[in-house]
Short mmCIF file of C-alpha atoms in Angstrom, two decimals:
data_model
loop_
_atom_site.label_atom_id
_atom_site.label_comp_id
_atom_site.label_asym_id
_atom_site.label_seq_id
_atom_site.Cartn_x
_atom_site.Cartn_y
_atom_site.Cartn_z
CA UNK A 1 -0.54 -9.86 -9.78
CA UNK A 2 -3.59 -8.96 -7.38
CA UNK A 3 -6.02 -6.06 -6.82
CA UNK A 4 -7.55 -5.97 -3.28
CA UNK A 5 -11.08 -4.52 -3.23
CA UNK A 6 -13.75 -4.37 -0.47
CA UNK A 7 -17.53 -5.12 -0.42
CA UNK A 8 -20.27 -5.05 1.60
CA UNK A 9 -16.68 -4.02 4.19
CA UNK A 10 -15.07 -7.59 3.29
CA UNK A 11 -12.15 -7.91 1.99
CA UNK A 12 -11.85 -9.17 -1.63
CA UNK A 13 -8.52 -10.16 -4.03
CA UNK A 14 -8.63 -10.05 -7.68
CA UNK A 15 -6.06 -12.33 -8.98
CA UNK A 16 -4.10 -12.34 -12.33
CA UNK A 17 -5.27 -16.24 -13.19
CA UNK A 18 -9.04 -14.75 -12.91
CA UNK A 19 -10.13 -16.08 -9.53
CA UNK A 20 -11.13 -14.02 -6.48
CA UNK A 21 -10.26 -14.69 -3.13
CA UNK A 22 -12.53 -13.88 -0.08
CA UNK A 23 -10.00 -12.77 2.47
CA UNK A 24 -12.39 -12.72 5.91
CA UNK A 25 -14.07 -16.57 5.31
CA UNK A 26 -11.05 -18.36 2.98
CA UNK A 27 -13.00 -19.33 0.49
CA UNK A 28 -11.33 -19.18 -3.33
CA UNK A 29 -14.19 -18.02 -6.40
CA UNK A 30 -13.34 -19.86 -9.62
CA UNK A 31 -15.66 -19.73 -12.31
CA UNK A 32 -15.75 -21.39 -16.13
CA UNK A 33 -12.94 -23.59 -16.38
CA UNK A 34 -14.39 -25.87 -18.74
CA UNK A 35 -12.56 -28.70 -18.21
CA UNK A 36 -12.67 -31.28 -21.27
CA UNK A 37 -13.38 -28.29 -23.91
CA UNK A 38 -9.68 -29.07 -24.37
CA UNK A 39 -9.59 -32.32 -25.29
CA UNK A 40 -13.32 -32.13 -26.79
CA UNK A 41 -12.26 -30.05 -29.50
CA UNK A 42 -8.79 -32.04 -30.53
CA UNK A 43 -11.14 -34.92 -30.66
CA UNK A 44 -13.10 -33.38 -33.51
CA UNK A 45 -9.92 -31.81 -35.31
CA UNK A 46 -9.34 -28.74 -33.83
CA UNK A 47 -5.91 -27.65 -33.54
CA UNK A 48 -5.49 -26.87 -29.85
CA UNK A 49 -2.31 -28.11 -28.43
CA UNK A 50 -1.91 -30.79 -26.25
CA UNK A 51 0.11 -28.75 -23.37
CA UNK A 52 -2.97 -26.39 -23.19
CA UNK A 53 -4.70 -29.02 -20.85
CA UNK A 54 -2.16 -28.94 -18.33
CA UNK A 55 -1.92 -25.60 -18.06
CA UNK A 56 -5.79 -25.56 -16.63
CA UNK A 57 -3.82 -27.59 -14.03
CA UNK A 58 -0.98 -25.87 -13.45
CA UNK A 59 -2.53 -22.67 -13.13
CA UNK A 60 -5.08 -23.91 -10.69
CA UNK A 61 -2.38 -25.21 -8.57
CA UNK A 62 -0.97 -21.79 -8.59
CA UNK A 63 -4.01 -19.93 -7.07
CA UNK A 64 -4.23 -22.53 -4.51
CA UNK A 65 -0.49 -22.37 -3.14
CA UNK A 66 -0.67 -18.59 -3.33
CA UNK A 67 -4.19 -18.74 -1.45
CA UNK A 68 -4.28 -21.57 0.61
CA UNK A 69 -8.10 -21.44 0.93
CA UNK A 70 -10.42 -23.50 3.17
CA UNK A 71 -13.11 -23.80 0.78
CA UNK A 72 -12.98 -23.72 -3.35
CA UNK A 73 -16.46 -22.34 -4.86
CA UNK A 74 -16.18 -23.30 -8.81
CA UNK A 75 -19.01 -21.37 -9.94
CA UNK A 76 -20.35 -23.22 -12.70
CA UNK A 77 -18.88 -25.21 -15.76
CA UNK A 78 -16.68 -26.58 -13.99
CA UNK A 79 -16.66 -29.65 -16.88
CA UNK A 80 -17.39 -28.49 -20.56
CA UNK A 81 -19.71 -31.39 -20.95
CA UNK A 82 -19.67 -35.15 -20.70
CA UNK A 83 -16.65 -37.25 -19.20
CA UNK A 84 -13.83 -37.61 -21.00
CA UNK A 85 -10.28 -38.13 -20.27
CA UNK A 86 -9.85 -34.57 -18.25
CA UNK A 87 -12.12 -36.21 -15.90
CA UNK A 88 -9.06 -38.78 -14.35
CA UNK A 89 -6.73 -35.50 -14.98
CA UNK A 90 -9.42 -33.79 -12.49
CA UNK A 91 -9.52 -36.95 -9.91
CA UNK A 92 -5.66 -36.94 -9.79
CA UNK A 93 -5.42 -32.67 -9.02
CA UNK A 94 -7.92 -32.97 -5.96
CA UNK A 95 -6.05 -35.69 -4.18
CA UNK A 96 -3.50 -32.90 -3.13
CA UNK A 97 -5.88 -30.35 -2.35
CA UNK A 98 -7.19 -30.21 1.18
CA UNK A 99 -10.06 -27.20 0.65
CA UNK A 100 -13.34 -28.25 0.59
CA UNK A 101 -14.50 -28.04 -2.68
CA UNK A 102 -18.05 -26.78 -3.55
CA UNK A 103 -19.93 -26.80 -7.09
CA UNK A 104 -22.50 -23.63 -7.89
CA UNK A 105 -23.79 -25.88 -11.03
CA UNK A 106 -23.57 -24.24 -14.51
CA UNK A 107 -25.35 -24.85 -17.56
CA UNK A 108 -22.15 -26.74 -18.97
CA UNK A 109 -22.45 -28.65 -15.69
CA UNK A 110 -24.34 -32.04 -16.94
CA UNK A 111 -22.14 -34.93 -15.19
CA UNK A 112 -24.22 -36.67 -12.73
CA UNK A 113 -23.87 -35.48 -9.29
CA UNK A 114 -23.07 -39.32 -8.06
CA UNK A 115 -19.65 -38.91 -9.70
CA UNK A 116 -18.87 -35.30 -8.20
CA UNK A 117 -20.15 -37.00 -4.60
CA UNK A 118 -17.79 -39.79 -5.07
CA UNK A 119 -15.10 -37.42 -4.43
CA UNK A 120 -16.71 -35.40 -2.13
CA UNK A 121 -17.74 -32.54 -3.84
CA UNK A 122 -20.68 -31.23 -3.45
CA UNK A 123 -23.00 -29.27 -5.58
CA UNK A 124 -25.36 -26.76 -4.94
CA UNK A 125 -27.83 -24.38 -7.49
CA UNK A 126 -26.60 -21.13 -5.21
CA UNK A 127 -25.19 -20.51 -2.13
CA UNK A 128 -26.34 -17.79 0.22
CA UNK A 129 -23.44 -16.37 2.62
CA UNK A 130 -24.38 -13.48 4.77
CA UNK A 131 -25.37 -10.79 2.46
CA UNK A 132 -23.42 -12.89 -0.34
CA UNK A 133 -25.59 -14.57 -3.15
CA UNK A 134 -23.37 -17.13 -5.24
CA UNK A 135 -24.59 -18.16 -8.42
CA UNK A 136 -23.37 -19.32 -12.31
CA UNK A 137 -25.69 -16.92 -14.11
CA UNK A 138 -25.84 -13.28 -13.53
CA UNK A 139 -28.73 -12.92 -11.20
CA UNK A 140 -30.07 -9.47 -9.05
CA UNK A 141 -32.07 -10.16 -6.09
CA UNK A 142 -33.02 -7.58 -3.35
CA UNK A 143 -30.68 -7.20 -0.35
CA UNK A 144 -28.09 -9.32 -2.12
CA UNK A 145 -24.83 -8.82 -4.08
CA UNK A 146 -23.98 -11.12 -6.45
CA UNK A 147 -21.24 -13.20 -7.24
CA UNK A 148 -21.27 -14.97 -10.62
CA UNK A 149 -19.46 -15.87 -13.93
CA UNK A 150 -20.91 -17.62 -17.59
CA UNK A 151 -20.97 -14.88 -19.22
CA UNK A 152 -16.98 -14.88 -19.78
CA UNK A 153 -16.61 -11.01 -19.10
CA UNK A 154 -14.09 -9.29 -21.79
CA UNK A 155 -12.92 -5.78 -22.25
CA UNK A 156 -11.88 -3.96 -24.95
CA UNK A 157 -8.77 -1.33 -24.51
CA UNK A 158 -8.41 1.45 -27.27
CA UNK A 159 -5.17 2.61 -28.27
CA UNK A 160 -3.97 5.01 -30.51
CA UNK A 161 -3.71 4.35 -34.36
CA UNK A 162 -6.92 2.10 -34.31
CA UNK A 163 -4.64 -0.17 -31.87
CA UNK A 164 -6.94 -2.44 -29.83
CA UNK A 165 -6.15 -4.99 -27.12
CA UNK A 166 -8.85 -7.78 -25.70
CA UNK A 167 -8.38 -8.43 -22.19
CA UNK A 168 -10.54 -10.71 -20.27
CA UNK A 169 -11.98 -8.92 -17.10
CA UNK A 170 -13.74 -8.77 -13.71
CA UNK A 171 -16.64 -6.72 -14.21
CA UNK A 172 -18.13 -4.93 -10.95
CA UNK A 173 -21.13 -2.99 -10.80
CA UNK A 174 -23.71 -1.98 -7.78
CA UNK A 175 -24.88 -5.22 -7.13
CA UNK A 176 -22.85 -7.90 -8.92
CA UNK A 177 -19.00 -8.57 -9.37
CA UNK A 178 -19.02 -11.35 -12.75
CA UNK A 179 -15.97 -13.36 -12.75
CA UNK A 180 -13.57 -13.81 -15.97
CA UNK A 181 -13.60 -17.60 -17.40
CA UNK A 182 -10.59 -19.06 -15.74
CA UNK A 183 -10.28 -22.09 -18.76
CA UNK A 184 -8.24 -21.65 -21.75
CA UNK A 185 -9.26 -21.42 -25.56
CA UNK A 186 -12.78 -19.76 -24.18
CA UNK A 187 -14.21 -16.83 -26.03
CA UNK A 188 -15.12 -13.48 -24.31
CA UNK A 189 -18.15 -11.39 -24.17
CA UNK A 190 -17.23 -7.62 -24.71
CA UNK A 191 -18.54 -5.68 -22.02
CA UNK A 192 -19.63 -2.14 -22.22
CA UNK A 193 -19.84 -0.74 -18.79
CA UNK A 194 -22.05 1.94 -17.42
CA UNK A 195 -21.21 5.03 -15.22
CA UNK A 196 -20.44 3.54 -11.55
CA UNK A 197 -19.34 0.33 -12.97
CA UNK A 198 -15.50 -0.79 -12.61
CA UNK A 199 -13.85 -3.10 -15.20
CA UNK A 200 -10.71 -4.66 -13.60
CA UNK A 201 -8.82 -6.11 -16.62
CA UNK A 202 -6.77 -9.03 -16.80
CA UNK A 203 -3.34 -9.94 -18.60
CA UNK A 204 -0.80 -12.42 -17.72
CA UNK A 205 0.82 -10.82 -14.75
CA UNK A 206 -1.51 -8.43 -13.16
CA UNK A 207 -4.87 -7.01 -12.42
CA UNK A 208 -6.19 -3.77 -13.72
CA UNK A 209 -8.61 -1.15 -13.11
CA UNK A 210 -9.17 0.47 -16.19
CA UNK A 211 -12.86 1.88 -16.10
#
């Protein structure tokens, strides 16, 4: 279910729902979840089922029973785009959580800040934590390693017989670690790493290093 990694001599967990977990200051890394790109696509047709949208839910209650973190970063696109009904789903999942939640905004990320305040949440561009640099888009910046998502990291597995298996993934590399999406029905880009670079690969139950 989890890989434990260090950087920078912290402590890090990779965990199977695609969040990481920052053992020494608590705080939980959850990045993409697109909330209402559910319901935004059933709207116009799409055949996405219904159950789909609670299993953003569910799964996010998972991490945070297993983790039990002080403070939630969701690094960007958090919401797919404007309000819709996800939105009350979203109100009614933080009144059990007790972390202090924290928005690195997204591009996806166009709600008004008023209604994230509301609820206390609030929202910042990037964070800077110690040698840490927090951010939605992939970003390198001197003296800092980077924690980020949007690009919706994938990897592809080669088998034998032309067999091939997609697998979303962490990808790590000298100065960045770019988070998997976390939301469902969200496409992947393929990464092709470079020598140094890790790909820790996701499936349903555990984390894997496979490059």
């Amino acid at each position: 279910m989890i890989e434990k990694i260090q950087i920078q001599e912290q402590n890090f967990i990779l965990h199977s729902t695609g969040v990481l977990f920052w053992e020494e200051k608590s705080i939980l890394l959850i990045s993409d979840v697109h909330l209402g790109k559910i319901s935004h696509f059933r709207k116009y047709g799409s055949a996405v089922p219904q159950n789909a949208i609670a299993e953003n839910f569910t799964r996010l209650n998972e991490v945070v029973a297993f983790f039990h973190p002080k403070k939630i970063y969701f690094m960007g696109d958090l919401f797919h785009s404007s309000l819709n009904m996800e939105w009350d789903l979203f109100e009614n999942w933080l009144q059990n959580i007790t972390s202090e939640i924290i928005l690195v905004a997204g591009n996806h990320d166009i709600i008004s800040s008023v209604k994230y305040e509301a609820l206390g949440i609030k929202i910042y561009s990037e964070i800077i934590f110690d040698q840490f640099l927090f951010t939605h888009h992939p970003e390198e910046r001197e003296g800092f390693f980077n924690f980020c998502g949007h690009l919706h990291p994938g990897f592809k597995l080669n088998g034998a017989g032309r067999q091939q298996l997609k697998l979303r993934c962490f990808y790590k590399n000298n100065s960045q670690m770019i988070l998997p999406a976390f939301g469902e029905f969200i496409g992947n880009f393929w990464i092709s790493p470079k020598p140094g670079d890790k790909i820790y690969a996701v499936t349903k139950k555990e984390v894997i290093l496979v490059y």
